[in-house]
C-alpha positions as a Markdown table, in Angstrom:
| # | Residue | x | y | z |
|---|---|---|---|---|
| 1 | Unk | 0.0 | 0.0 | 0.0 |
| 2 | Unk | 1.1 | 3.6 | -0.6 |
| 3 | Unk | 2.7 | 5.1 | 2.3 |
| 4 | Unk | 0.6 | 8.4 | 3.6 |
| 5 | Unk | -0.3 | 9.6 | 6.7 |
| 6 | Unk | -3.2 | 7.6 | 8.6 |
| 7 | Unk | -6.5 | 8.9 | 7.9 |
| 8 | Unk | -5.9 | 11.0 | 5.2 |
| 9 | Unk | -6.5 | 9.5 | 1.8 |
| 10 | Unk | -9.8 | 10.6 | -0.7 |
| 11 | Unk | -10.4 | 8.8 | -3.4 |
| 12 | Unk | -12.9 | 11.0 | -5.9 |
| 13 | Unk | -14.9 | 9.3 | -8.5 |
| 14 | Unk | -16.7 | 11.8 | -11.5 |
| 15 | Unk | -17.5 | 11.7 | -14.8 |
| 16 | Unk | -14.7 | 11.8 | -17.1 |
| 17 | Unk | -15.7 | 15.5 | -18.9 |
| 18 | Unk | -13.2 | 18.2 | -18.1 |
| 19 | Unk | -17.1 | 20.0 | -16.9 |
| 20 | Unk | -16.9 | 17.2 | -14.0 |
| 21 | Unk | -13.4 | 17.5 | -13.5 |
| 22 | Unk | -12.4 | 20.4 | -14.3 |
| 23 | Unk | -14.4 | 22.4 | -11.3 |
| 24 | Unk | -12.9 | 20.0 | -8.7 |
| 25 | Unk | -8.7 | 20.6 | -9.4 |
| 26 | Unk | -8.4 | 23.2 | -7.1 |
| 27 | Unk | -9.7 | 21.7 | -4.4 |
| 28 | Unk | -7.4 | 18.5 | -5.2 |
| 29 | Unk | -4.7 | 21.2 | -5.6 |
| 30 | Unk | -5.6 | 22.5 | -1.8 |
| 31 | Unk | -5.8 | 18.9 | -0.2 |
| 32 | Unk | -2.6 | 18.0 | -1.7 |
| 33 | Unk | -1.2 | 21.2 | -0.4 |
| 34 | Unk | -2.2 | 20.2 | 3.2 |
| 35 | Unk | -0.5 | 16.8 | 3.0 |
| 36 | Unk | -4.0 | 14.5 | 1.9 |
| 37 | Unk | -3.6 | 11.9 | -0.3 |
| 38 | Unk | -5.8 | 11.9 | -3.4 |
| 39 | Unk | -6.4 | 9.3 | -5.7 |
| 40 | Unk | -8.7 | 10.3 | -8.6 |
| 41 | Unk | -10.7 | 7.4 | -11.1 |
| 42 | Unk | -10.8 | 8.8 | -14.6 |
| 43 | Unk | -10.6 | 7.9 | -17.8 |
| 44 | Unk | -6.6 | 8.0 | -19.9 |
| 45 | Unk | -7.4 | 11.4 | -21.5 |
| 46 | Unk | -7.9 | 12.9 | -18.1 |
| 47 | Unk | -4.8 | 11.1 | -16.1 |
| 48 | Unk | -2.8 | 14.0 | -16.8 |
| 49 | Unk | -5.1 | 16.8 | -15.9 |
| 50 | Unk | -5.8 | 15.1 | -12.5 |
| 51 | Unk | -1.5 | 14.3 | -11.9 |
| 52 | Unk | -1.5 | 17.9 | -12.5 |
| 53 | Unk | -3.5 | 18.8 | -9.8 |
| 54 | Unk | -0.9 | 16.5 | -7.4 |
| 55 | Unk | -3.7 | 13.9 | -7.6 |
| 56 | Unk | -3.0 | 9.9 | -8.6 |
| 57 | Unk | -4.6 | 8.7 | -11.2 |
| 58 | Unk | -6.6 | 5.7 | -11.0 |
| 59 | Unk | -7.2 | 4.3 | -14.8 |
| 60 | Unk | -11.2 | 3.6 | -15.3 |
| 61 | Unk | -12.6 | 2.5 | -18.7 |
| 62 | Unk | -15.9 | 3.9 | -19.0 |
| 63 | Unk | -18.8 | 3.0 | -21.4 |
| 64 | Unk | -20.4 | 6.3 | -21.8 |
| 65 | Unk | -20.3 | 7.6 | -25.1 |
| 66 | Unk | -17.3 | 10.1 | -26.2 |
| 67 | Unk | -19.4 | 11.6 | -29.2 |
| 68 | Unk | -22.0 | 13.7 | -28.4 |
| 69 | Unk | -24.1 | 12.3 | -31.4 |
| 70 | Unk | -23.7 | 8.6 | -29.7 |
| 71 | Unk | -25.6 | 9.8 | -26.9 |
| 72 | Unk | -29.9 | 9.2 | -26.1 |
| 73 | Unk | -32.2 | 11.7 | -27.8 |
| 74 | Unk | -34.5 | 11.0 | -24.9 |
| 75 | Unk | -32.2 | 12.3 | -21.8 |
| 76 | Unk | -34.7 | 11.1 | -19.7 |
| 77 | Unk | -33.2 | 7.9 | -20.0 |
| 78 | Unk | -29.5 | 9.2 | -18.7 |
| 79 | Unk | -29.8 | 7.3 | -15.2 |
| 80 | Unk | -29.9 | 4.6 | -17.1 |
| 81 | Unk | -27.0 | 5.2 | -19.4 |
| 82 | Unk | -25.1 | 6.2 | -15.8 |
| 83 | Unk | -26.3 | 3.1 | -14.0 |
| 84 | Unk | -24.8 | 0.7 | -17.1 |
| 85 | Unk | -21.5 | 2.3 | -16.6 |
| 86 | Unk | -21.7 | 2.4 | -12.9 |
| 87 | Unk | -21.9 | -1.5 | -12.9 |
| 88 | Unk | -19.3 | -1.7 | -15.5 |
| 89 | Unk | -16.9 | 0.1 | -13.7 |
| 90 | Unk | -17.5 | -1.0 | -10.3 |
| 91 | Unk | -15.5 | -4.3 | -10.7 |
| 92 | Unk | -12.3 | -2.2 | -11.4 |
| 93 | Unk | -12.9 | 0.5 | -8.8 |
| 94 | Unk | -13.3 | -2.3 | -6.2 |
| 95 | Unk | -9.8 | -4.1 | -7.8 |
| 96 | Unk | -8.0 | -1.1 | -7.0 |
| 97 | Unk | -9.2 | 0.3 | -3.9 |
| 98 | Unk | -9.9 | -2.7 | -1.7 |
| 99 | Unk | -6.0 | -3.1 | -1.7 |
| 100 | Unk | -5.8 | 0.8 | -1.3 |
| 101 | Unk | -8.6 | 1.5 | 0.9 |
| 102 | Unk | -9.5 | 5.2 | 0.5 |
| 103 | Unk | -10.7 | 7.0 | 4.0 |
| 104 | Unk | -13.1 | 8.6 | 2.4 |
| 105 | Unk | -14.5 | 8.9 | -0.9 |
| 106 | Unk | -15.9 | 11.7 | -3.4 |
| 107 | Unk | -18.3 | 10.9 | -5.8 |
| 108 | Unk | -20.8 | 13.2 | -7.8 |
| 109 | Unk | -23.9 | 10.2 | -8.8 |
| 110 | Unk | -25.6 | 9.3 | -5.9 |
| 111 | Unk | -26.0 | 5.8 | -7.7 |
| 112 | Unk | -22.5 | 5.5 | -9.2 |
| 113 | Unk | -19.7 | 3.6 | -9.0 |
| 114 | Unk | -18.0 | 5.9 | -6.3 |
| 115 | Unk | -21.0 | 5.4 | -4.4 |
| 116 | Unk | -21.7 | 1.7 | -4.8 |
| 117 | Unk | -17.9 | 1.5 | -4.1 |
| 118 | Unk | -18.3 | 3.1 | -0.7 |
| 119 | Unk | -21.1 | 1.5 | 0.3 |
| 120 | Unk | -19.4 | -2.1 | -0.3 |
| 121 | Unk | -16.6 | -1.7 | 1.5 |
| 122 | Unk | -17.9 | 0.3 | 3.9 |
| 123 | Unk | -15.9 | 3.4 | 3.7 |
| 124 | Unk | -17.5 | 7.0 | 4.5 |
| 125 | Unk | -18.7 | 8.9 | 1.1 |
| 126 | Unk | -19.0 | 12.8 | 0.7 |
| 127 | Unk | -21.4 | 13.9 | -2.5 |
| 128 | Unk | -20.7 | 16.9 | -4.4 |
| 129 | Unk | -22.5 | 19.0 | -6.5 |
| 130 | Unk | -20.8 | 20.4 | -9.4 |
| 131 | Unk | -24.4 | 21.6 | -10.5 |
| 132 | Unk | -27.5 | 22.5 | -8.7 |
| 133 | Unk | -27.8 | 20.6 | -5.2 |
| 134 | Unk | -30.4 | 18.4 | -4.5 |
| 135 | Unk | -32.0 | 17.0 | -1.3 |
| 136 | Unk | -34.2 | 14.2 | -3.7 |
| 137 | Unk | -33.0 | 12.6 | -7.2 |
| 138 | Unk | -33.3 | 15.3 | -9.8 |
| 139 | Unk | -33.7 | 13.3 | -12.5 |
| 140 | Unk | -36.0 | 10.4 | -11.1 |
| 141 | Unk | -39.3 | 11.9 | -8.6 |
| 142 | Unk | -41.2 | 9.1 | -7.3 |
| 143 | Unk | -42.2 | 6.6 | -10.0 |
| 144 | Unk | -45.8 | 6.9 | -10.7 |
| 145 | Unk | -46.3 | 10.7 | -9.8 |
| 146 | Unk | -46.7 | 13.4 | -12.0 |
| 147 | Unk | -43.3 | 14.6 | -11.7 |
| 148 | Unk | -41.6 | 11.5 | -12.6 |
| 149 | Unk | -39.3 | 10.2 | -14.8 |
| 150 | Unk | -40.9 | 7.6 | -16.9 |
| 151 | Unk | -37.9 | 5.2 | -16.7 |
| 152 | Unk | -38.0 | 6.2 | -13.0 |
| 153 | Unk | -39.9 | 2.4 | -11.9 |
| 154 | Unk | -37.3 | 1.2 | -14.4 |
| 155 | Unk | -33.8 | 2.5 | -13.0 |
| 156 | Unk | -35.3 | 2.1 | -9.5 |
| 157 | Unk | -35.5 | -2.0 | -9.7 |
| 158 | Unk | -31.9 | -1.6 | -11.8 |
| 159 | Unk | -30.4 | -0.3 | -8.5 |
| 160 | Unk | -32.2 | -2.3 | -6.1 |
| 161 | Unk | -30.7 | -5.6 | -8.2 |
| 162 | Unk | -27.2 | -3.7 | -8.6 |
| 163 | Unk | -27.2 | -2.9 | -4.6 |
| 164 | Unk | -28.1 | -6.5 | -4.3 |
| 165 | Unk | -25.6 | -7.7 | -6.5 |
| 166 | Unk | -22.6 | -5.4 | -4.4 |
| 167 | Unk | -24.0 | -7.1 | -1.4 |
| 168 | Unk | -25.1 | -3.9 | -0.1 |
| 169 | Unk | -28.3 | -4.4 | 2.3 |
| 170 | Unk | -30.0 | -1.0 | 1.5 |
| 171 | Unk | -32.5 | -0.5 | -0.9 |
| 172 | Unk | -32.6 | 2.0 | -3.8 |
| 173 | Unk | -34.6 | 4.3 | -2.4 |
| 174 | Unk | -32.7 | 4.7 | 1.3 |
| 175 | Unk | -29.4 | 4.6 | -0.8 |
| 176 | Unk | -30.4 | 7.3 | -2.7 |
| 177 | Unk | -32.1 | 9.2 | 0.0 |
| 178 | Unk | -28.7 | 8.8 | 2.4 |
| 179 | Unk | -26.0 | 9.9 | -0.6 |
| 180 | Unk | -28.6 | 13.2 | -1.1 |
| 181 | Unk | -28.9 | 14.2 | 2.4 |
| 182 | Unk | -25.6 | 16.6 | 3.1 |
| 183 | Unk | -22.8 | 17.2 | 1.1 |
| 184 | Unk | -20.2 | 20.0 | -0.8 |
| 185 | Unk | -22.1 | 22.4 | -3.2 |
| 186 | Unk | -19.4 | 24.0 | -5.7 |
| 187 | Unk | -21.6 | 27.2 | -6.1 |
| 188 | Unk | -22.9 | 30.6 | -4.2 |
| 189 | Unk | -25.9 | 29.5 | -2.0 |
| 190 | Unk | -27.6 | 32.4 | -3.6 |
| 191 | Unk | -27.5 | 30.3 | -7.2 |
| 192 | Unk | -29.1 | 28.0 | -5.8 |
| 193 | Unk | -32.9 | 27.4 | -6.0 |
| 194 | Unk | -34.1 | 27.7 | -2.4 |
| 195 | Unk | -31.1 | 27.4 | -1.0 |
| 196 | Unk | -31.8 | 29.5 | 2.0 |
| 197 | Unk | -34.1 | 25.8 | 2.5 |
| 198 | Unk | -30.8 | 23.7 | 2.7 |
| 199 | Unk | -29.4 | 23.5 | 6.2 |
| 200 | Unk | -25.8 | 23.8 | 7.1 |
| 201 | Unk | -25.0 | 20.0 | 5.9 |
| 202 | Unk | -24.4 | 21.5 | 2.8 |
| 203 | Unk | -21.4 | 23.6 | 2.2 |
| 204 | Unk | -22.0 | 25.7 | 0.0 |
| 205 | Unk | -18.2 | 26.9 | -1.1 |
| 206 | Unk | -18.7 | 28.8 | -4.2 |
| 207 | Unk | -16.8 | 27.6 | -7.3 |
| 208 | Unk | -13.4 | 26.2 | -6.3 |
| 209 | Unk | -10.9 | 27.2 | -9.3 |
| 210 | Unk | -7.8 | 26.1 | -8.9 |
| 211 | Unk | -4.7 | 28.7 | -8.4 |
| 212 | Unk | -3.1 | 29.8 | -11.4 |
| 213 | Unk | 0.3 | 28.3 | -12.0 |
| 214 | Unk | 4.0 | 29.5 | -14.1 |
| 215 | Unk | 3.9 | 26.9 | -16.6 |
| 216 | Unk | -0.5 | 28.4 | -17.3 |
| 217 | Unk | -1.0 | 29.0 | -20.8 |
| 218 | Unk | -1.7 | 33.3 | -20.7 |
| 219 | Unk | -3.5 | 35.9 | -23.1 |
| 220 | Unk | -3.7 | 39.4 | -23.0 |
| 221 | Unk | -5.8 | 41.8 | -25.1 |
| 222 | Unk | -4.4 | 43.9 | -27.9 |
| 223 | Unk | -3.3 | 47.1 | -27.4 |
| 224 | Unk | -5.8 | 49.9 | -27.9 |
| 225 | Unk | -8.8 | 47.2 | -28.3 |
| 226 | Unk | -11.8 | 47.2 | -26.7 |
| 227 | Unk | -14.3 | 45.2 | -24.5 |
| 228 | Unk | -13.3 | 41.7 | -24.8 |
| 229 | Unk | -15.7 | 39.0 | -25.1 |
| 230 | Unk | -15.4 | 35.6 | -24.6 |
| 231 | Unk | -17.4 | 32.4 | -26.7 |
| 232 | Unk | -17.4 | 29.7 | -25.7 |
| 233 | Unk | -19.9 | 26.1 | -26.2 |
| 234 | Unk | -18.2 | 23.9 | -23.7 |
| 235 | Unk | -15.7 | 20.9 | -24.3 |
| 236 | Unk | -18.1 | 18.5 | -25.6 |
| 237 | Unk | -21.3 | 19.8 | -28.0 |
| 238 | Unk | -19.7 | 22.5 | -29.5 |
| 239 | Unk | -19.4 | 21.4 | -33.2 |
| 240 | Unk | -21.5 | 24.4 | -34.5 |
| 241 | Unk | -20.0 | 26.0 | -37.1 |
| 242 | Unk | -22.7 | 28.0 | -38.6 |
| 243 | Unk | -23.1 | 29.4 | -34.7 |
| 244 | Unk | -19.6 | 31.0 | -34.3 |
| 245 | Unk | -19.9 | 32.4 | -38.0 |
| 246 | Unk | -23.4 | 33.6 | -36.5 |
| 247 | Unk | -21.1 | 35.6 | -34.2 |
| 248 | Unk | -18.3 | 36.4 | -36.2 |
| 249 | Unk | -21.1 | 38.4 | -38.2 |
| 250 | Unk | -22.8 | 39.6 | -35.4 |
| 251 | Unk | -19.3 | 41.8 | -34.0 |
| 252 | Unk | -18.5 | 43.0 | -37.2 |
| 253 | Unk | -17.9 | 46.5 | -37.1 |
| 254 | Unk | -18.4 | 46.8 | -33.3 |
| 255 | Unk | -15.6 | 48.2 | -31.3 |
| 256 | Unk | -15.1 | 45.1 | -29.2 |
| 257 | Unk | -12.2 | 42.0 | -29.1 |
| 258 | Unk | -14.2 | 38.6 | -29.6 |
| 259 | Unk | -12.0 | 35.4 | -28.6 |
| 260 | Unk | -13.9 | 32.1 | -29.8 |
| 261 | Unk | -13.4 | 28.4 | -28.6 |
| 262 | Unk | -14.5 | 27.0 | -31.1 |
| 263 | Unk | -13.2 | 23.2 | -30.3 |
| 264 | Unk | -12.2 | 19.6 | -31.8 |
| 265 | Unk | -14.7 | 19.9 | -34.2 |
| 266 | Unk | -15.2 | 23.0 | -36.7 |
| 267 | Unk | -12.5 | 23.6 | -39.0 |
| 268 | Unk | -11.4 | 26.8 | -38.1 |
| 269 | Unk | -10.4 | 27.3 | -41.6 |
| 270 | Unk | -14.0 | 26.9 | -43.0 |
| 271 | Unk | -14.8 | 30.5 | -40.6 |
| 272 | Unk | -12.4 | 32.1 | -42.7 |
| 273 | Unk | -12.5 | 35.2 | -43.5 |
| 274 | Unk | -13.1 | 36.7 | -40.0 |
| 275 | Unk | -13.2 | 40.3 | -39.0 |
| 276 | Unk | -10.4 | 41.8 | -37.9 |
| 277 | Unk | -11.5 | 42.1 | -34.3 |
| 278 | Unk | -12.3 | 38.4 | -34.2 |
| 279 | Unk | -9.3 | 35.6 | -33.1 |
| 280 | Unk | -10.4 | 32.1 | -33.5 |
| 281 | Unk | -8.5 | 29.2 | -31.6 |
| 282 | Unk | -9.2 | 25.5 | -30.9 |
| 283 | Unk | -8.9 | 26.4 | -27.1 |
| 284 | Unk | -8.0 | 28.9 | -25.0 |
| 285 | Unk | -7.0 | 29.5 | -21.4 |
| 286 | Unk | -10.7 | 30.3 | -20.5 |
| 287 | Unk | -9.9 | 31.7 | -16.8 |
| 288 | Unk | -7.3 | 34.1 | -18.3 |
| 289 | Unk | -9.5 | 35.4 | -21.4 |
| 290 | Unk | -12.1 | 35.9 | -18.4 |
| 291 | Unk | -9.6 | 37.9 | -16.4 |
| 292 | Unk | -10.1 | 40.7 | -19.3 |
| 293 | Unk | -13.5 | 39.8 | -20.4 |
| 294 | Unk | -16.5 | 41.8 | -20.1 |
| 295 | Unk | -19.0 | 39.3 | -21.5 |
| 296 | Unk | -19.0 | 35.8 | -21.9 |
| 297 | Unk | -21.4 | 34.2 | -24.9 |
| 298 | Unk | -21.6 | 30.7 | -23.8 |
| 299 | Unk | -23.7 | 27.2 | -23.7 |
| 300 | Unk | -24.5 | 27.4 | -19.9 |
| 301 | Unk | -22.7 | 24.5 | -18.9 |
| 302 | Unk | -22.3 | 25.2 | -15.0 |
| 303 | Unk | -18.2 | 25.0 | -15.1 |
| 304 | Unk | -18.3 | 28.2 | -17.8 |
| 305 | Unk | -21.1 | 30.1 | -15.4 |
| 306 | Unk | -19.6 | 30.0 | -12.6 |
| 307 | Unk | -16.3 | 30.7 | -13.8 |
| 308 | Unk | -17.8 | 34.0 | -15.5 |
| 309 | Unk | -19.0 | 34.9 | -12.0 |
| 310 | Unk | -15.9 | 34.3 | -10.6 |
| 311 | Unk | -14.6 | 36.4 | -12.4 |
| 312 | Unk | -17.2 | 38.6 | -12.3 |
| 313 | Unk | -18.6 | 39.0 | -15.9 |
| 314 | Unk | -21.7 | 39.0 | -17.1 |
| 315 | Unk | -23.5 | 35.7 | -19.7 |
| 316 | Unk | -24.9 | 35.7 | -22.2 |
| 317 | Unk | -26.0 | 32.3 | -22.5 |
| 318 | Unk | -27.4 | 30.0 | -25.9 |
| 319 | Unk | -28.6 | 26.8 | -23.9 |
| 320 | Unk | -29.0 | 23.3 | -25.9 |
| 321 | Unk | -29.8 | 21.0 | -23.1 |
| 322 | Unk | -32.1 | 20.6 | -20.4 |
| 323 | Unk | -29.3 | 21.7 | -17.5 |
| 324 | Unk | -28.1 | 24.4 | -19.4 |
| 325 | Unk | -31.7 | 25.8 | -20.2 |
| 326 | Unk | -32.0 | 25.5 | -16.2 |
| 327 | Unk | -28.7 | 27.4 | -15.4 |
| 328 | Unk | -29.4 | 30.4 | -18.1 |
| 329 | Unk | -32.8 | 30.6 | -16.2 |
| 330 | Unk | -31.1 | 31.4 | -13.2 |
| 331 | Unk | -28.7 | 33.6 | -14.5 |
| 332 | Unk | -31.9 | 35.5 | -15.3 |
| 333 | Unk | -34.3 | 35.2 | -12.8 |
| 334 | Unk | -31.0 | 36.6 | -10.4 |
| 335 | Unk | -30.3 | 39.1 | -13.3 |
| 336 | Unk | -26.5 | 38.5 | -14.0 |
| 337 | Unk | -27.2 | 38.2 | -17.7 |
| 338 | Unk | -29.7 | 37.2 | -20.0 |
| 339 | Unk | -30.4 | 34.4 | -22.8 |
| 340 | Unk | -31.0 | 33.5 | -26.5 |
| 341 | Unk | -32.9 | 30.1 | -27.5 |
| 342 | Unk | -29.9 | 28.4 | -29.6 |
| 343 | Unk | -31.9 | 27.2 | -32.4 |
| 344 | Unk | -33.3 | 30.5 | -33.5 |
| 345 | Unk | -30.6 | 32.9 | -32.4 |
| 346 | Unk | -29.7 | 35.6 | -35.5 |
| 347 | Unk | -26.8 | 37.6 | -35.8 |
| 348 | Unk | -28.6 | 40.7 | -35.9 |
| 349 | Unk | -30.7 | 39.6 | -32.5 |
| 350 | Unk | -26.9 | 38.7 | -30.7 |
| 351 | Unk | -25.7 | 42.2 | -31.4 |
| 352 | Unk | -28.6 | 44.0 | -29.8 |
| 353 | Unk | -28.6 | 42.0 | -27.0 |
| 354 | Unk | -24.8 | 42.2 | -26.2 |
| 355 | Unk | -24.6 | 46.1 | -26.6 |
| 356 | Unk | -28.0 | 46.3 | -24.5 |
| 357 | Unk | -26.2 | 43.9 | -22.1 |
| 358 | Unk | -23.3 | 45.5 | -22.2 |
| 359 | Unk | -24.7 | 48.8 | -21.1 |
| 360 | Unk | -27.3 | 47.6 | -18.5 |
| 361 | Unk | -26.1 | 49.1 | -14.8 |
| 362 | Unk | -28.1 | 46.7 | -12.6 |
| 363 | Unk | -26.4 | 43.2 | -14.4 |
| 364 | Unk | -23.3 | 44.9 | -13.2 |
| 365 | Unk | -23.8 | 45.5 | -10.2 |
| 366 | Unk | -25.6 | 42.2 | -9.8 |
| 367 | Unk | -22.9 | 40.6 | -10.8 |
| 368 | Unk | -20.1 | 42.3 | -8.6 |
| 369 | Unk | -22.3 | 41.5 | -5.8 |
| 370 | Unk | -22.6 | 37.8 | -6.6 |
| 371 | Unk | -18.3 | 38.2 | -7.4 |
| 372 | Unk | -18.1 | 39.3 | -3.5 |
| 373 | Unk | -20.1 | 36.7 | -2.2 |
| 374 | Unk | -18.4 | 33.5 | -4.2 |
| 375 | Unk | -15.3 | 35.1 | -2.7 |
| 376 | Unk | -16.5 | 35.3 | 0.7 |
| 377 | Unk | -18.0 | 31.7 | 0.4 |
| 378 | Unk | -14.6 | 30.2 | 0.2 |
| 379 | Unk | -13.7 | 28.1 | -2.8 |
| 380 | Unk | -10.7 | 25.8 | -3.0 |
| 381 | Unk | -9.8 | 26.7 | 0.6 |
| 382 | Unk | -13.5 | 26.1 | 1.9 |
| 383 | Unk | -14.4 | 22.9 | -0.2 |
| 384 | Unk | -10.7 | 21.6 | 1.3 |
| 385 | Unk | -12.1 | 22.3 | 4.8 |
| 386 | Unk | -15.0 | 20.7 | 4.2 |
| 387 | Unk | -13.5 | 17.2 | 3.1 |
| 388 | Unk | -11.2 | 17.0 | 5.8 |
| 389 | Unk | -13.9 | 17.7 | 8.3 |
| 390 | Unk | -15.5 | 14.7 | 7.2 |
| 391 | Unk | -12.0 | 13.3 | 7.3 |
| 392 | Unk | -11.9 | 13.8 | 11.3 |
| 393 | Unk | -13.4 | 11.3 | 13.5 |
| 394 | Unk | -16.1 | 13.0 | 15.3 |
């Protein structure tokens, strides 16, 4: 077994998404900073990320689909996409761990692998939100009411035979209802629904970025230019060409700097030709484009929000999925931005909205204030604080 001081090992188990991950480094960065060992189950393409972080990496094969196009139309049956993996993973998770016992373990799916791992061997587990918090499962209700999923009754008696399987005694339902009850919230309390009606078994840390390092890829406006935005459709759906030409078009002539992510999959040549006040990239160094940004044109994936916030800047956000639709409500209803419907979006709609944006007092202030309060809520340091609470014997 590794050597490392008694008590103070976390193993973390998320999806393998840089969206999953990504929020959680610098809270790894923080617990390795303060002597805990972490041992983090991802997939090869995120081993490096996580050794980064001072984390180990624990090699996990997953089933989920890499392509976004291989993925349900219906995303009401997800859990059931999640639960396959889970039991495909489980076997390997166990393999590892059992001879490495973790102290305590991290683990985002209240019916995942993490989880199930926990429960088996009997080890404390910690859930955290890297989206909206939860104190039932979001994307189940009780099967047969009006709210619920209709593969609810299905992924229910899935988990009760995987529990049973893992030779864990609980049922679906008090497994589900004990991994929901308490655990680390990776946003404001304010962004959160009701979240004056959570009690103090959720810590609500704010967004836990990790600390910029030497070797951190930089960018800098150009001299003399002016507002910068940011746009940006996440590390996974964001093979829309026809969107960031959409954009392209929509800045020309306007006196501001546009930086676009546009990903793995648009040919940046195919935008060509751009205006001169538009760069195009693969990727960028998000955090530091947001560092001089004064709006951020994005998906609403809840990494790039609260990032934005962080950094105190105001979104504009084009949602394509159910979460994201969720998240650009709230950056609405709170009024630290506004939103466009994807599929319908023009060019000459975009530009009014981001110089009407742009010039709107209130999301300003809004936003400083919700700036001061992820700051005062603690991030890295806080979520840190949190895990090795639970790391203490009481």
């Amino acid at each position: 077994m590794p050597t490392g001081s008694a008590g103070r090992h976390v193993a973390i188990c998320t999806a393998a998404a840089h969206s999953h991950i990504g929020p959680l480094l610098g809270m790894v960065t923080e617990l390795v900073r303060r002597g805990v060992r972490v041992s983090y189950a991802t997939t090869p393409p995120f081993a490096s990320l996580v050794e980064a972080a001072g984390a180990t990496s624990v090699p996990l094969r997953s089933t989920l689909p890499t392509d976004p196009a291989d993925w349900p139309t219906d995303v009401r049956r997800l859990p059931l996409l999640y639960l396959a993996d889970a039991r495909a993973t489980l076997p390997a998770l166990e393999s590892h761990f059992a001879r490495d016992r973790p102290d305590l373990v991290l683990t985002e799916d209240p019916a995942g692998a993490g989880r199930m791992l926990a429960a088996k061997l009997g080890i404390p587990a910690m859930q955290v939100w890297t989206y909206l918090a939860s104190r039932g499962h979001w994307s189940l209700a009780e099967p047969g009411t009006a709210n619920a999923n209709p593969c609810a009754a299905e992924f229910m008696a899935s988990l009760d035979a995987f529990l049973a399987e893992a030779g864990v005694r609980s049922g679906a339902r008090e497994h589900l209802d004990s991994a929901l009850a308490d655990g680390l919230v990776l946003i404001p309390r304010s962004f959160q629904p009701d979240g004056e009606a959570f009690g103090e078994e959720f810590a609500f840390v704010g967004p836990a970025l990790a600390p910029p390092l030497p070797h951190d890829a930089q960018w800098s406006p150009p001299p003399g230019s002016g507002p910068v935005a940011l746009v940006a459709l996440g590390s996974i759906d964001h093979g829309h060409p026809e969107f960031f030409a959409m954009v392209a078009e929509a800045f020309t002539g306007l006196p501001w700097h546009v930086v676009m992510a546009v990903g793995d999959r648009v040919d940046v040549r195919a935008l060509a030709p751009l205006p001169p006040n538009v760069e195009v990239h693969a990727w960028v160094p998000q955090t530091a484009v947001l560092e001089h940004a004064s709006l951020a044109i994005h998906h609403g994936g809840m990494s790039t929000t609260m990032e934005s916030l962080h950094h105190g800047v105001p979104s504009l956000v084009v949602p394509r999925l159910p979460e994201q639709a969720g998240n650009a409500r709230r950056v609405r209803e709170l009024g630290l931005g506004t939103a466009l419907p994807f599929r319908s979006v023009t060019a000459d709609a975009l530009r009014r909205t981001v110089l009407r944006l742009h010039a709107h007092e209130g999301v300003r202030r809004r936003v400083k204030a919700m700036r001061e309060e992820i700051r005062r809520a603690g991030g890295r340091v806080a979520a840190a604080d949190a895990v090795e609470k639970r790391l203490t014997p009481a």
